[in-house]
Structure formats: C-alpha cells, structure tokens
Amino acid sequence: MIVMKFGGTSVQDSTAIRRVASIVATRLAEQPLAVVSAMGGVTDKLVQTAEVAARGELSQALELLQAIRARHILAASEILVQAEANRYAEELDARLGEATALATAIAAQGALTPAQHSHMLSFGELISSQLVAAAFNALGVPAAYADSRALIITDAHHPAATPQPGPTRARLLEAIPPLLSKNLVPVLGGFIAGSESGQITTLGRGGSDYSAAIIGAALNASRIEIWTDVSGILTTDPRICSKAQRIAEIGFHEATELACFGAKVLHPATLLPAIEHDIPVAVLNSHKPNEDGTIIRATAAQGPAPFRAIALKRNISIFNVRAPRHVGSLRFLDDLFSLLRWHHLPSEIVAISGATASVAIEGSRDLGRLTTELTSLGEVEFQPDMAIICLVGEDIRGRVGIASSVFGIMATAGINIRMIAQGSSEISVSFVVEEKDAVKSVQELHRHLFEEHSGTASRTGSTAMETAQA
Ligand code: ADP
Ligand code: ASP
Ligand code: MG
C-alpha cells in the first residue's frame, strides 16, 4: 500500500478536490490511503475563532464558523449529487454544532485551555476528510472515511502531542487492511489524533505530513507521497527566491535538517518514522501532477553543488549569558539548560565559548521572566528579531573552505552575522542574522551557490565554491 497526503491548498475547493481524486485514481493498483489537511486557511480561522471566543466576542466566533461552513457547503454542492450533499451537510452541521458549543463554553470562561485549543483546531481536518471521502465516491474513486482521532494514538500533550507507535499501529492494523482488501481508499484527516482516554489532540501546526508518515510506518507502506503546492523540495523557499530549483533527490537527514530550520514544505518530524522503516518519501505538486517532484530516501545521489538547499527560520531571539569567573563551566551549563527545559524552550542553536553561552530560541514570548531568571546565572544580553539561515548538504562533510565561502558571500553583501554553528556531523552550516537582513541573505546565498551555474549540467562542487569565493 502507499500513503498519499494532500495539504491545505490541494483540497482548498471543489476544483482542487477533483484534481486530488484524479491523482488518487492513477494509483489504485498500489492500494492508496489518503490523508488530507483542512481546506487551506481553515486552521488559521479556527485559531482565530478560539481566540475571539476567549475574549468574549462570541458572535464574531460564530461568524467565523459560519464562513467555514459556507466554504464546505459550496464545495460539496459543486461535486456531490443533492442527496449526498444533504447527507454531508448533516454531518457538517453536527461537527460545527460541537464547535459552536465549544466556542460558547470558551466565551463563558473568558479563557482558553490548551485542550480546548486542540479541540477547536481539530474541526478543520474532521470536516475536510468527510467531504473528501464523499467526493471520492462521487467521482468514481471508492472510498471510506476513517476517524484519525480513534486511530492515531498520542499522549495528551497540547498543542503538539507525541504519537504512541504501539497502540497506533494496533488500531490502524485493525481498521485499515479490511478497507484496502475491499478496494476502498481509506480517507483520514491529518494533524488530528486522540489519547488513549479519548481526549482530542493534534500533532502541531503543519502536522498532516507527520500523520502520513506515522500511518505509512504503521502499515509498512512502500511509499509515502506528500502532495503540496510546489513541485517538490526546492533549493530554497520559492516565495523568497523565484529562481529556486527543484531538488530531484535528497537524503533523509538533509531533508530533516531543512524542515527543522524552517522549510515549511515538510513538518520536521515527518521523516522520523520513514527513516526507521526505510520508506521512501516523495514530495509532489497536486496542481501539476505530471511534474517530477523530489524523492527523499536514506541515501541520495549527490547533486551538482555541495549544498543541497537553504532554509530560513524567522522569529528567533538570542541571548548571551556570561558566567561569573568563579563558577565552573559544567555547573553553569547545567543550570542554563535546566532553566531552558523548565521554560519548555528548546534551543535552536547553541554556541559556547569560554564562560559565555549564546543560545538561539524560537519566538520572543515569555522571555521577560526567563531573562530575569537567567541573570541569576550571570550577565545577560537579549536580542530579539533575529532569523536563522541554514545551508544543508551531505557533501559539505570534510570539504575545505565551505565556511569561508558562505561567510565571504555574506561579507560582500554587507550583512552582519550574529552567531554561527556547524555541528560535527557537518551536514549543515547555520547562522543567525537580524531578521531585517534575512531575505536578502538567502537571495544572495542562493544567487552565488545555485543560480550562477544553473543550466551547466556538469557543474561540480568546486565550481560552485569558486563562485562563492569570488
Ligand atoms: P501544505 O499545505 O501542502 O502542507 P505548506 O504550505 O505547509 O503546504 O508547504 C508548502 C510551502 O512550503 C511552499 O508553498 C513553499 O512556500 C514553502 N517552502 C519553504 N521552503 C521550501 C523549500 N525548500 N522547497 C519547497 N517549498 C518550500
Ligand atoms: N491544518 C493544519 C495546519 O494548518 C495541519 C496541516 O495542514 O498540516 O497547521
Ligand atoms: Mg504543510
């Protein structure tokens, strides 16, 4: 069997859903299972619904839910025959009735619990997956809706729960093979899950990719396909560089590094189950299904340049902590990381030199309290509005001159680097710049490292490096 995941833009309206049905129809011989996201933009609207309800603005929350209803009703009416459209409208209204009750409870409390937040966000995938299952049947692809809340089992952590592979596998193995053996395409909502005790959870924003990988690993899929709005993983985000190029093949570890450092095309945890079970993952464009995408596998053939791609992660803060002379470095670092753990703040990049530690973290929330606590460890300097740029490539391992070429480009562009990290695994070089310089940095690096030699099929790593050093 194979798992096919369709993201928000791939199911955003009736035209997109028709396209998805025709893509799935080409794979029926491989026993596909479809994982679908909420319609594009719906999860953001549900976040807004929960937030306005918590501020007591219930009528605004209900208007948002009505707008979501209207989008789904319209798509259903454009695909389904009247009787099926009516049946879907009943299911939709039952779900949105629950969402309305939830919004009402949140507004009455005047506050939002993390569990209520997950519950509200879950409605997007619930109503899209029921619609897509009905649409597949109407469009000649025999399908069966299956409820991810009962099949993907997680702990009860919000907003991003941790999947429990044992119970998840057991539930999926009970529910899915009987559907496949009847030649039905199971359709599941991505992103949503449930705890053993029946609490509704989510896998965190962008988590439908992760759902697909969890299901693929549990059912021993021969391939996982991530269908999105770009033709595979590109050398950088095409919204930043219009000349970003498709990467034909990339390694598991390279793709994971890119995802961790901001390449939104994949949720960072997606590849873990695929790596464990050695399942190839393809990233494909649902708007242009005939275009080649990217194949992610354990080991990938080396491309023409030493770097495979550039990722950008915004909304980063850094703080530098200088320990007093009399404190031993082991105790200082132990205290520092205990404090970060206590604040649930994973560090993105850490640089330690002598008595000073620099830590880059995501966001700038709640840092007032953290900064105060850090002062008990030493002198603290806090710098918000930063971004991390990460260049990834297995082929940089052991190459001389990689760092100097990258930082040469940055120096020529007149951009100041605030922090640098190159791990000993040496598949990436990451550094921090001010957020205002981030886009220009990526564009300059991309121009030198990927564009100037594009079209020269024989481009080698060294020519790309020579360009970089020019
Ligand atoms: P979906 O809704 O299908 O999950 P996402 O919006 O989550 O889609 O991810 C696709 C987007 O990821 C693209 O539209 C693109 O802007 C962004 N992106 C960031 N970095 C990359 C990259 N290196 N390659 C391709 N897309 C990227
Ligand atoms: N709908 C969810 C989100 O927007 C999950 C996903 O699309 O992957 O974050
Ligand atoms: Mg996504």
Short mmCIF file of C-alpha atoms in Angstrom, two decimals, residues 15-409:
data_model
loop_
_atom_site.label_atom_id
_atom_site.label_comp_id
_atom_site.label_asym_id
_atom_site.label_seq_id
_atom_site.Cartn_x
_atom_site.Cartn_y
_atom_site.Cartn_z
CA THR A 15 -11.59 22.15 -8.33
CA ALA A 16 -8.69 21.13 -6.11
CA ILE A 17 -10.62 18.15 -4.67
CA ARG A 18 -11.49 16.94 -8.19
CA ARG A 19 -7.80 17.11 -9.08
CA VAL A 20 -6.92 15.08 -5.98
CA ALA A 21 -9.49 12.40 -6.88
CA SER A 22 -7.99 12.08 -10.34
CA ILE A 23 -4.47 11.79 -8.88
CA VAL A 24 -5.57 9.06 -6.47
CA ALA A 25 -7.34 7.25 -9.34
CA THR A 26 -3.96 6.83 -11.09
CA ARG A 27 -2.59 4.95 -8.05
CA LEU A 28 -5.42 2.50 -7.31
CA ALA A 29 -3.31 -0.52 -8.20
CA GLU A 30 -0.96 0.39 -5.33
CA GLN A 31 -3.73 0.44 -2.70
CA PRO A 32 -3.59 4.11 -1.67
CA LEU A 33 -4.68 5.56 1.66
CA ALA A 34 -5.36 9.32 1.58
CA VAL A 35 -4.51 11.73 4.40
CA VAL A 36 -5.97 15.20 3.98
CA SER A 37 -5.41 18.55 5.67
CA ALA A 38 -8.07 21.12 6.47
CA MET A 39 -9.02 23.30 3.49
CA GLY A 40 -6.33 25.98 3.05
CA GLY A 41 -6.69 28.77 5.63
CA VAL A 42 -9.30 26.96 7.75
CA THR A 43 -6.95 26.07 10.63
CA ASP A 44 -5.91 29.74 10.90
CA LYS A 45 -9.60 30.70 11.02
CA LEU A 46 -10.19 28.14 13.80
CA VAL A 47 -7.28 29.60 15.78
CA GLN A 48 -8.95 32.98 15.39
CA THR A 49 -12.33 31.50 16.41
CA ALA A 50 -10.86 30.17 19.67
CA GLU A 51 -9.06 33.45 20.36
CA VAL A 52 -12.02 35.75 19.77
CA ALA A 53 -14.24 33.43 21.85
CA ALA A 54 -11.71 33.65 24.70
CA ARG A 55 -12.01 37.45 24.50
CA GLY A 56 -15.76 37.03 24.97
CA GLU A 57 -16.62 38.01 21.38
CA LEU A 58 -18.88 35.02 20.77
CA SER A 59 -20.82 36.47 17.82
CA GLN A 60 -17.56 37.03 15.93
CA ALA A 61 -16.50 33.44 16.67
CA LEU A 62 -19.82 32.13 15.33
CA GLU A 63 -19.45 34.25 12.17
CA LEU A 64 -16.07 32.66 11.54
CA LEU A 65 -17.61 29.18 11.91
CA GLN A 66 -20.40 30.16 9.51
CA ALA A 67 -17.83 31.25 6.89
CA ILE A 68 -16.09 27.87 7.25
CA ARG A 69 -19.46 26.14 6.83
CA ALA A 70 -20.23 28.12 3.67
CA ARG A 71 -16.93 27.08 2.02
CA HIS A 72 -17.56 23.40 2.69
CA ILE A 73 -21.21 23.54 1.61
CA LEU A 74 -20.20 25.25 -1.65
CA ALA A 75 -17.51 22.65 -2.47
CA ALA A 76 -19.92 19.81 -1.58
CA SER A 77 -22.67 21.26 -3.79
CA GLU A 78 -20.23 21.50 -6.70
CA ILE A 79 -19.24 17.82 -6.50
CA LEU A 80 -21.97 15.77 -4.81
CA VAL A 81 -25.46 14.89 -6.04
CA GLN A 82 -28.20 16.52 -3.98
CA ALA A 83 -28.88 13.55 -1.67
CA GLU A 84 -25.16 13.14 -0.87
CA ALA A 85 -24.72 16.90 -0.44
CA ASN A 86 -27.61 16.86 2.05
CA ARG A 87 -26.08 13.94 3.93
CA TYR A 88 -22.72 15.73 4.09
CA ALA A 89 -24.44 18.96 5.26
CA GLU A 90 -25.94 16.99 8.16
CA GLU A 91 -22.52 15.65 9.21
CA LEU A 92 -21.01 19.11 8.80
CA ASP A 93 -23.70 20.70 10.94
CA ALA A 94 -23.24 18.09 13.65
CA ARG A 95 -19.49 18.90 13.77
CA LEU A 96 -19.98 22.64 13.63
CA GLY A 97 -22.63 22.29 16.34
CA GLU A 98 -19.87 20.84 18.56
CA ALA A 99 -17.57 23.70 17.54
CA THR A 100 -20.29 26.22 18.42
CA ALA A 101 -20.82 24.61 21.84
CA LEU A 102 -17.08 24.72 22.40
CA ALA A 103 -16.83 28.39 21.38
CA THR A 104 -19.73 29.18 23.71
CA ALA A 105 -18.01 27.42 26.62
CA ILE A 106 -14.74 29.24 25.91
CA ALA A 107 -16.53 32.61 25.76
CA ALA A 108 -18.32 31.89 29.06
CA GLN A 109 -14.99 31.06 30.72
CA GLY A 110 -13.30 34.08 29.14
CA ALA A 111 -10.17 31.92 28.69
CA LEU A 112 -8.91 29.11 26.54
CA THR A 113 -7.32 25.91 27.84
CA PRO A 114 -4.70 24.12 25.69
CA ALA A 115 -7.09 21.14 25.35
CA GLN A 116 -9.88 23.40 24.08
CA HIS A 117 -7.46 24.94 21.59
CA SER A 118 -6.62 21.49 20.14
CA HIS A 119 -10.30 20.55 20.14
CA MET A 120 -11.23 23.68 18.15
CA LEU A 121 -8.42 23.16 15.61
CA SER A 122 -9.45 19.52 15.07
CA PHE A 123 -12.67 20.51 13.28
CA GLY A 124 -10.81 21.61 10.13
CA GLU A 125 -9.47 18.16 9.28
CA LEU A 126 -12.60 16.41 10.51
CA ILE A 127 -14.88 18.23 8.07
CA SER A 128 -12.42 18.22 5.16
CA SER A 129 -11.78 14.46 5.39
CA GLN A 130 -15.50 13.66 5.47
CA LEU A 131 -16.01 15.89 2.44
CA VAL A 132 -13.10 14.36 0.51
CA ALA A 133 -14.31 10.81 1.24
CA ALA A 134 -17.79 11.68 -0.09
CA ALA A 135 -16.25 13.47 -3.09
CA PHE A 136 -14.04 10.48 -3.98
CA ASN A 137 -17.11 8.24 -4.05
CA ALA A 138 -18.98 10.73 -6.20
CA LEU A 139 -16.03 11.00 -8.59
CA GLY A 140 -15.62 7.25 -9.12
CA VAL A 141 -12.93 6.51 -6.52
CA PRO A 142 -14.49 4.09 -4.00
CA ALA A 143 -13.51 5.46 -0.59
CA ALA A 144 -14.25 5.08 3.13
CA TYR A 145 -13.85 7.76 5.79
CA ALA A 146 -11.82 6.66 8.83
CA ASP A 147 -11.58 8.67 12.06
CA SER A 148 -7.97 9.64 12.92
CA ARG A 149 -9.00 10.56 16.46
CA ALA A 150 -9.53 6.87 17.19
CA LEU A 151 -6.64 5.56 15.07
CA ILE A 152 -3.63 7.80 15.77
CA ILE A 153 -2.99 7.45 19.48
CA THR A 154 -0.90 10.06 21.29
CA ASP A 155 -0.20 11.29 24.79
CA ALA A 156 -2.43 14.15 25.96
CA HIS A 157 0.11 16.93 25.46
CA HIS A 158 -1.08 20.19 23.81
CA PRO A 159 -0.64 21.81 21.33
CA ALA A 160 1.61 19.10 19.84
CA ALA A 161 1.07 15.61 21.22
CA THR A 162 3.56 12.74 20.93
CA PRO A 163 2.34 9.69 19.00
CA GLN A 164 2.44 6.28 20.66
CA PRO A 165 3.57 3.86 17.96
CA GLY A 166 2.36 0.61 19.63
CA PRO A 167 -1.33 1.45 20.17
CA THR A 168 -1.43 3.46 16.91
CA ARG A 169 -0.16 0.50 14.92
CA ALA A 170 -2.63 -1.85 16.61
CA ARG A 171 -5.62 0.41 15.87
CA LEU A 172 -4.56 1.06 12.27
CA LEU A 173 -3.92 -2.63 11.61
CA GLU A 174 -7.39 -3.43 12.85
CA ALA A 175 -9.19 -0.71 10.86
CA ILE A 176 -7.34 -0.18 7.58
CA PRO A 177 -6.46 -3.56 5.94
CA PRO A 178 -10.15 -4.63 5.80
CA LEU A 179 -10.92 -1.42 3.85
CA LEU A 180 -7.98 -1.93 1.49
CA SER A 181 -8.96 -5.52 0.85
CA LYS A 182 -12.38 -4.29 -0.29
CA ASN A 183 -10.57 -1.96 -2.72
CA LEU A 184 -11.71 1.11 -0.82
CA VAL A 185 -9.42 4.13 -0.40
CA PRO A 186 -9.38 4.97 3.33
CA VAL A 187 -9.55 8.77 3.81
CA LEU A 188 -8.23 10.14 7.11
CA GLY A 189 -7.81 13.65 8.43
CA GLY A 190 -4.18 14.56 9.02
CA PHE A 191 -2.98 16.56 12.05
CA ILE A 192 -5.65 15.21 14.42
CA ALA A 193 -5.33 12.34 16.85
CA GLY A 194 -6.63 11.17 20.22
CA SER A 195 -5.25 10.00 23.53
CA GLU A 196 -6.00 6.53 24.94
CA SER A 197 -8.56 8.16 27.23
CA GLY A 198 -10.34 9.73 24.25
CA GLN A 199 -9.06 13.30 24.52
CA ILE A 200 -8.73 15.03 21.13
CA THR A 201 -5.15 16.02 20.34
CA THR A 202 -3.18 17.41 17.39
CA LEU A 203 0.34 16.82 16.12
CA GLY A 204 1.17 20.55 15.99
CA ARG A 205 0.81 23.03 13.11
CA GLY A 206 1.76 21.54 9.76
CA GLY A 207 1.32 18.09 11.32
CA SER A 208 -0.58 16.36 8.50
CA ASP A 209 2.74 15.38 6.91
CA TYR A 210 3.63 13.70 10.18
CA SER A 211 0.27 11.87 10.23
CA ALA A 212 1.05 10.46 6.79
CA ALA A 213 4.44 9.21 7.93
CA ILE A 214 3.06 7.67 11.15
CA ILE A 215 0.41 5.80 9.13
CA GLY A 216 2.94 4.77 6.47
CA ALA A 217 5.28 3.35 9.12
CA ALA A 218 2.48 1.53 10.98
CA LEU A 219 1.13 -0.09 7.81
CA ASN A 220 4.52 -0.72 6.25
CA ALA A 221 3.76 1.41 3.18
CA SER A 222 6.01 1.03 0.18
CA ARG A 223 5.99 4.80 -0.38
CA ILE A 224 4.67 7.98 1.23
CA GLU A 225 3.65 10.78 -1.12
CA ILE A 226 3.33 14.36 0.16
CA TRP A 227 1.24 16.32 -2.37
CA THR A 228 1.55 20.08 -1.97
CA ASP A 229 1.57 23.35 -3.95
CA VAL A 230 5.19 23.24 -5.18
CA SER A 231 6.96 20.70 -7.37
CA GLY A 232 8.99 19.06 -4.64
CA ILE A 233 11.63 20.34 -2.26
CA LEU A 234 13.38 23.28 -3.88
CA THR A 235 16.79 24.80 -3.28
CA THR A 236 15.04 27.40 -1.15
CA ASP A 237 11.53 28.73 -0.46
CA PRO A 238 10.21 29.91 -3.85
CA ARG A 239 8.39 32.71 -2.02
CA ILE A 240 11.81 34.15 -1.19
CA CYS A 241 13.65 33.29 -4.42
CA SER A 242 11.69 32.93 -7.62
CA LYS A 243 14.69 31.09 -9.11
CA ALA A 244 14.60 28.26 -6.56
CA GLN A 245 15.26 24.96 -8.33
CA ARG A 246 13.75 21.53 -7.82
CA ILE A 247 15.93 19.01 -5.99
CA ALA A 248 15.46 15.61 -7.66
CA GLU A 249 16.75 13.53 -4.77
CA ILE A 250 17.64 14.34 -1.17
CA GLY A 251 18.76 12.29 1.85
CA PHE A 252 16.56 11.72 4.92
CA HIS A 253 18.93 13.63 7.18
CA GLU A 254 19.32 16.57 4.84
CA ALA A 255 15.54 16.92 4.44
CA THR A 256 15.03 16.66 8.21
CA GLU A 257 17.62 19.39 8.81
CA LEU A 258 15.87 21.65 6.26
CA ALA A 259 12.47 21.04 7.85
CA CYS A 260 13.83 21.74 11.35
CA PHE A 261 15.28 25.03 10.16
CA GLY A 262 12.10 26.39 8.64
CA ALA A 263 11.44 24.74 5.24
CA LYS A 264 7.66 24.56 5.67
CA VAL A 265 7.25 22.08 2.84
CA LEU A 266 7.70 19.25 5.40
CA HIS A 267 6.82 19.03 9.08
CA PRO A 268 10.13 18.43 10.95
CA ALA A 269 9.04 15.11 12.48
CA THR A 270 7.77 13.63 9.21
CA LEU A 271 10.85 11.72 8.30
CA LEU A 272 11.50 10.02 11.65
CA PRO A 273 9.01 7.16 11.08
CA ALA A 274 10.10 6.94 7.44
CA ILE A 275 13.76 6.67 8.43
CA GLU A 276 13.03 3.95 10.98
CA HIS A 277 11.18 1.87 8.41
CA ASP A 278 13.26 2.95 5.40
CA ILE A 279 10.20 4.11 3.44
CA PRO A 280 10.92 6.49 0.55
CA VAL A 281 9.00 9.79 0.69
CA ALA A 282 8.08 11.69 -2.49
CA VAL A 283 7.12 15.38 -2.49
CA LEU A 284 4.85 16.22 -5.43
CA ASN A 285 2.72 19.08 -6.80
CA SER A 286 -1.04 18.43 -6.81
CA HIS A 287 -1.55 21.43 -9.11
CA LYS A 288 0.90 19.98 -11.65
CA PRO A 289 0.72 16.21 -11.10
CA ASN A 290 2.78 15.39 -14.17
CA GLU A 291 5.85 17.27 -12.95
CA ASP A 292 8.63 15.32 -11.29
CA GLY A 293 8.94 16.11 -7.61
CA THR A 294 11.57 15.21 -5.05
CA ILE A 295 12.34 11.78 -3.73
CA ILE A 296 13.66 11.58 -0.17
CA ARG A 297 15.49 8.38 0.66
CA ALA A 298 18.08 7.06 3.09
CA THR A 299 20.96 7.94 0.81
CA ALA A 300 20.57 10.23 -2.14
CA ALA A 301 22.80 10.75 -5.14
CA GLN A 302 24.88 13.88 -4.77
CA GLY A 303 23.69 16.93 -6.71
CA PRO A 304 25.80 19.37 -8.66
CA ALA A 305 26.54 21.76 -5.77
CA PRO A 306 28.00 20.97 -2.33
CA PHE A 307 24.89 22.43 -0.73
CA ARG A 308 21.52 20.91 -1.34
CA ALA A 309 19.32 23.79 -0.13
CA ILE A 310 18.93 26.87 2.06
CA ALA A 311 16.30 27.19 4.81
CA LEU A 312 15.18 30.26 6.70
CA LYS A 313 13.61 30.31 10.15
CA ARG A 314 12.20 33.63 11.31
CA ASN A 315 11.04 34.84 14.73
CA ILE A 316 14.23 33.92 16.56
CA SER A 317 15.73 35.54 19.67
CA ILE A 318 19.21 35.08 21.00
CA PHE A 319 20.56 35.59 24.43
CA ASN A 320 24.13 35.61 25.61
CA VAL A 321 24.89 34.66 29.18
CA ARG A 322 28.32 35.32 30.64
CA ALA A 323 29.12 33.27 33.75
CA PRO A 324 30.98 34.88 36.66
CA ARG A 325 34.63 33.78 36.77
CA HIS A 326 34.31 31.68 39.92
CA VAL A 327 31.55 29.38 38.54
CA GLY A 328 32.74 26.16 36.87
CA SER A 329 31.60 25.75 33.26
CA LEU A 330 29.88 22.40 33.90
CA ARG A 331 27.66 23.83 36.62
CA PHE A 332 26.95 26.93 34.58
CA LEU A 333 25.84 24.94 31.52
CA ASP A 334 23.85 22.52 33.64
CA ASP A 335 21.97 25.41 35.29
CA LEU A 336 21.41 27.14 31.96
CA PHE A 337 19.91 24.11 30.22
CA SER A 338 17.82 23.18 33.27
CA LEU A 339 16.29 26.64 33.10
CA LEU A 340 15.53 26.30 29.38
CA ARG A 341 13.96 22.91 30.00
CA TRP A 342 11.85 24.31 32.79
CA HIS A 343 10.57 27.01 30.42
CA HIS A 344 9.95 24.37 27.67
CA LEU A 345 12.23 26.32 25.37
CA PRO A 346 14.16 24.05 23.02
CA SER A 347 17.33 25.73 21.77
CA GLU A 348 17.75 26.05 18.01
CA ILE A 349 21.48 26.77 18.03
CA VAL A 350 23.94 26.90 20.91
CA ALA A 351 27.45 28.34 20.84
CA ILE A 352 29.69 28.08 23.88
CA SER A 353 32.97 29.82 24.19
CA GLY A 354 34.78 30.02 27.50
CA ALA A 355 32.45 31.46 30.08
CA THR A 356 29.87 32.72 27.58
CA ALA A 357 26.97 30.75 26.15
CA SER A 358 24.84 32.06 23.28
CA VAL A 359 21.51 30.39 22.70
CA ALA A 360 19.09 30.96 19.81
CA ILE A 361 15.47 30.12 20.56
CA GLU A 362 12.24 30.36 18.63
CA GLY A 363 9.91 33.24 19.50
CA SER A 364 10.13 36.12 21.89
CA ARG A 365 7.30 35.09 24.20
CA ASP A 366 7.53 35.00 27.99
CA LEU A 367 11.15 35.97 27.83
CA GLY A 368 10.80 38.70 30.41
CA ARG A 369 10.65 36.09 33.18
CA LEU A 370 13.35 33.93 31.60
CA THR A 371 15.70 36.91 31.29
CA THR A 372 15.20 37.70 34.98
CA GLU A 373 15.96 34.11 35.94
CA LEU A 374 18.99 33.99 33.67
CA THR A 375 20.51 36.93 35.50
CA SER A 376 20.97 34.60 38.47
CA LEU A 377 23.50 32.71 36.29
CA GLY A 378 25.45 35.71 35.05
CA GLU A 379 25.36 38.79 32.87
CA VAL A 380 22.59 38.52 30.26
CA GLU A 381 22.11 40.22 26.92
CA PHE A 382 18.89 39.59 24.98
CA GLN A 383 18.44 40.21 21.24
CA PRO A 384 15.02 39.66 19.61
CA ASP A 385 14.07 39.99 15.89
CA MET A 386 16.62 37.53 14.55
CA ALA A 387 16.45 34.77 11.93
CA ILE A 388 18.38 31.55 11.37
CA ILE A 389 19.74 30.68 7.95
CA CYS A 390 20.71 27.06 7.46
CA LEU A 391 22.60 25.66 4.48
CA VAL A 392 22.29 21.91 4.17
CA GLY A 393 24.27 19.35 2.20
CA GLU A 394 25.76 15.92 2.97
CA ASP A 395 28.52 16.76 0.54
CA ILE A 396 29.99 19.54 2.70
CA ARG A 397 31.33 16.88 5.09
CA GLY A 398 35.08 17.16 5.15
CA ARG A 399 35.30 19.82 2.44
CA VAL A 400 37.76 22.59 2.98
CA GLY A 401 36.66 26.21 2.58
CA ILE A 402 32.90 25.74 2.97
CA ALA A 403 32.51 28.19 5.84
CA SER A 404 34.76 30.80 4.31
CA SER A 405 32.83 30.69 1.03
CA VAL A 406 29.49 31.19 2.79
CA PHE A 407 30.70 33.94 5.07
CA GLY A 408 32.53 35.56 2.12
CA ILE A 409 29.18 35.96 0.35
#
